mmCIF file of C-alpha atoms in Angstrom:
data_model
loop_
_atom_site.group_PDB
_atom_site.id
_atom_site.type_symbol
_atom_site.label_atom_id
_atom_site.label_comp_id
_atom_site.label_asym_id
_atom_site.label_seq_id
_atom_site.Cartn_x
_atom_site.Cartn_y
_atom_site.Cartn_z
ATOM 1 C CA VAL A 26 1.528 -1.047 -14.163
ATOM 2 C CA GLN A 27 -1.896 -1.930 -15.488
ATOM 3 C CA LEU A 28 -4.768 -3.003 -13.272
ATOM 4 C CA GLN A 29 -7.628 -5.119 -14.596
ATOM 5 C CA ALA A 30 -10.624 -5.312 -12.301
ATOM 6 C CA SER A 31 -13.542 -7.671 -12.590
ATOM 7 C CA GLY A 32 -16.414 -9.087 -10.601
ATOM 8 C CA GLY A 33 -18.835 -6.230 -10.267
ATOM 9 C CA GLY A 34 -22.518 -6.680 -10.902
ATOM 10 C CA LEU A 35 -25.986 -6.688 -9.450
ATOM 11 C CA VAL A 36 -26.625 -8.364 -6.132
ATOM 12 C CA GLN A 37 -29.542 -8.374 -3.744
ATOM 13 C CA PRO A 38 -29.229 -6.865 -0.273
ATOM 14 C CA GLY A 39 -27.619 -9.398 2.012
ATOM 15 C CA GLY A 40 -25.867 -11.059 -0.865
ATOM 16 C CA SER A 41 -22.197 -11.510 -1.621
ATOM 17 C CA LEU A 42 -19.846 -10.510 -4.389
ATOM 18 C CA THR A 43 -16.142 -10.945 -4.995
ATOM 19 C CA LEU A 44 -14.063 -8.412 -6.863
ATOM 20 C CA SER A 45 -10.726 -9.299 -8.421
ATOM 21 C CA CYS A 46 -7.932 -7.089 -9.682
ATOM 22 C CA ALA A 47 -4.940 -8.391 -11.573
ATOM 23 C CA ALA A 48 -1.829 -6.279 -11.966
ATOM 24 C CA SER A 49 0.537 -6.509 -14.893
ATOM 25 C CA GLY A 50 3.620 -4.676 -16.019
ATOM 26 C CA SER A 51 6.172 -3.537 -13.453
ATOM 27 C CA VAL A 52 4.534 -5.472 -10.645
ATOM 28 C CA VAL A 53 7.752 -5.829 -8.655
ATOM 29 C CA THR A 54 7.447 -2.142 -7.796
ATOM 30 C CA ILE A 55 4.026 -2.550 -6.168
ATOM 31 C CA ASP A 56 3.565 -2.541 -2.405
ATOM 32 C CA ASN A 57 0.012 -1.802 -1.283
ATOM 33 C CA MET A 58 -2.996 -2.902 -3.279
ATOM 34 C CA GLY A 59 -6.536 -2.076 -2.423
ATOM 35 C CA TRP A 60 -10.043 -1.075 -3.310
ATOM 36 C CA TYR A 61 -11.705 2.294 -3.253
ATOM 37 C CA ARG A 62 -15.276 3.179 -4.118
ATOM 38 C CA GLN A 63 -17.044 6.250 -5.333
ATOM 39 C CA ASP A 64 -20.652 7.340 -5.528
ATOM 40 C CA PRO A 65 -21.626 10.021 -8.019
ATOM 41 C CA GLY A 66 -20.984 13.440 -6.511
ATOM 42 C CA LYS A 67 -18.915 12.057 -3.673
ATOM 43 C CA GLN A 68 -15.238 11.637 -3.034
ATOM 44 C CA ARG A 69 -13.528 8.376 -3.677
ATOM 45 C CA GLU A 70 -13.045 6.538 -0.399
ATOM 46 C CA LEU A 71 -10.886 3.687 0.753
ATOM 47 C CA VAL A 72 -12.668 0.391 1.269
ATOM 48 C CA ALA A 73 -9.742 -1.875 2.077
ATOM 49 C CA SER A 74 -6.056 -2.256 1.365
ATOM 50 C CA ILE A 75 -3.377 -4.868 1.892
ATOM 51 C CA THR A 76 0.387 -4.720 1.921
ATOM 52 C CA LYS A 77 2.665 -6.983 -0.074
ATOM 53 C CA TYR A 78 4.821 -7.957 2.847
ATOM 54 C CA ASN A 79 4.385 -7.797 6.630
ATOM 55 C CA SER A 80 2.100 -10.824 6.372
ATOM 56 C CA GLY A 81 -0.300 -8.861 4.256
ATOM 57 C CA SER A 82 -1.241 -6.192 6.749
ATOM 58 C CA THR A 83 -4.778 -4.990 6.056
ATOM 59 C CA THR A 84 -6.709 -1.777 6.519
ATOM 60 C CA TYR A 85 -10.491 -1.505 6.338
ATOM 61 C CA ALA A 86 -12.948 1.328 6.288
ATOM 62 C CA ASP A 87 -15.287 1.181 9.261
ATOM 63 C CA SER A 88 -18.153 0.446 6.884
ATOM 64 C CA ALA A 89 -16.328 -2.628 5.582
ATOM 65 C CA LYS A 90 -15.148 -4.141 8.841
ATOM 66 C CA GLY A 91 -16.753 -7.470 9.608
ATOM 67 C CA ARG A 92 -18.356 -7.780 6.182
ATOM 68 C CA PHE A 93 -15.576 -7.409 3.626
ATOM 69 C CA THR A 94 -12.329 -9.327 3.395
ATOM 70 C CA ILE A 95 -9.379 -8.282 1.283
ATOM 71 C CA SER A 96 -6.794 -10.839 0.261
ATOM 72 C CA ARG A 97 -3.888 -11.030 -2.099
ATOM 73 C CA ASP A 98 -2.098 -13.624 -4.167
ATOM 74 C CA ASN A 99 1.374 -12.249 -4.784
ATOM 75 C CA ALA A 100 2.215 -15.085 -7.173
ATOM 76 C CA LYS A 101 -0.688 -13.997 -9.380
ATOM 77 C CA ASN A 102 -0.299 -10.278 -8.660
ATOM 78 C CA THR A 103 -3.986 -10.252 -7.844
ATOM 79 C CA VAL A 104 -5.995 -8.705 -5.051
ATOM 80 C CA TYR A 105 -9.490 -9.821 -4.092
ATOM 81 C CA LEU A 106 -12.306 -8.212 -2.187
ATOM 82 C CA GLN A 107 -14.867 -10.595 -0.777
ATOM 83 C CA MET A 108 -17.984 -8.619 0.094
ATOM 84 C CA ASN A 109 -20.663 -10.197 2.253
ATOM 85 C CA SER A 110 -23.917 -8.926 3.715
ATOM 86 C CA LEU A 111 -24.061 -6.245 1.078
ATOM 87 C CA LYS A 112 -26.231 -3.219 1.692
ATOM 88 C CA PRO A 113 -27.704 -0.668 -0.702
ATOM 89 C CA ASP A 114 -25.168 1.816 0.698
ATOM 90 C CA ASP A 115 -22.383 -0.377 -0.687
ATOM 91 C CA ALA A 116 -23.504 0.334 -4.230
ATOM 92 C CA ALA A 117 -20.834 2.341 -6.014
ATOM 93 C CA ILE A 118 -18.137 2.150 -8.615
ATOM 94 C CA TYR A 119 -15.245 0.210 -7.117
ATOM 95 C CA TYR A 120 -11.716 1.032 -8.185
ATOM 96 C CA CYS A 121 -8.647 -1.098 -7.802
ATOM 97 C CA ASN A 122 -5.579 0.755 -6.590
ATOM 98 C CA ALA A 123 -1.908 -0.110 -6.438
ATOM 99 C CA GLN A 124 0.784 1.923 -4.734
ATOM 100 C CA SER A 125 4.427 1.458 -5.450
ATOM 101 C CA PHE A 126 7.120 1.254 -2.831
ATOM 102 C CA PRO A 127 7.967 4.795 -1.690
ATOM 103 C CA ILE A 128 11.204 4.889 -3.675
ATOM 104 C CA TYR A 129 9.178 4.769 -6.905
ATOM 105 C CA GLY A 130 6.479 7.214 -5.833
ATOM 106 C CA ARG A 131 3.727 5.915 -8.113
ATOM 107 C CA ASN A 132 0.023 5.399 -7.648
ATOM 108 C CA TYR A 133 -2.045 3.378 -10.106
ATOM 109 C CA TRP A 134 -5.770 3.041 -10.713
ATOM 110 C CA GLY A 135 -7.771 0.505 -12.608
ATOM 111 C CA LYS A 136 -10.973 1.183 -14.426
ATOM 112 C CA GLY A 137 -13.907 1.021 -12.100
ATOM 113 C CA THR A 138 -16.286 -1.862 -11.784
ATOM 114 C CA LEU A 139 -19.896 -1.151 -10.899
ATOM 115 C CA VAL A 140 -21.511 -2.797 -7.899
ATOM 116 C CA THR A 141 -25.278 -2.456 -7.636
ATOM 117 C CA VAL A 142 -27.125 -3.632 -4.551
ATOM 118 C CA SER A 143 -30.828 -3.772 -5.140
ATOM 119 C CA SER A 144 -33.772 -6.075 -4.811
#
């Protein structure tokens, strides 16, 4: 599975940005898709994730709740992260992640996309 992320960039505090991540390859094996972020010198942390089935059950980091929305288009094998009311603390490298169904036991990462929040 290959993950191609896009949509990062520079945005002012309070602004919005949408990240996209398209999966290709053995996409039928993928269950959860999501976004993580990482600041230099810090651990990578979950931002949001969404399941393939179960009506797209979502999980959000506390810092993302109420501001970020994750969604998924299974027909396009693409996951989106709509980020609103961005803060300087949201600045980081954002990584797309895909987890296979447990039977396959695989975890995939895309190349990061940089989000900068600054005036």
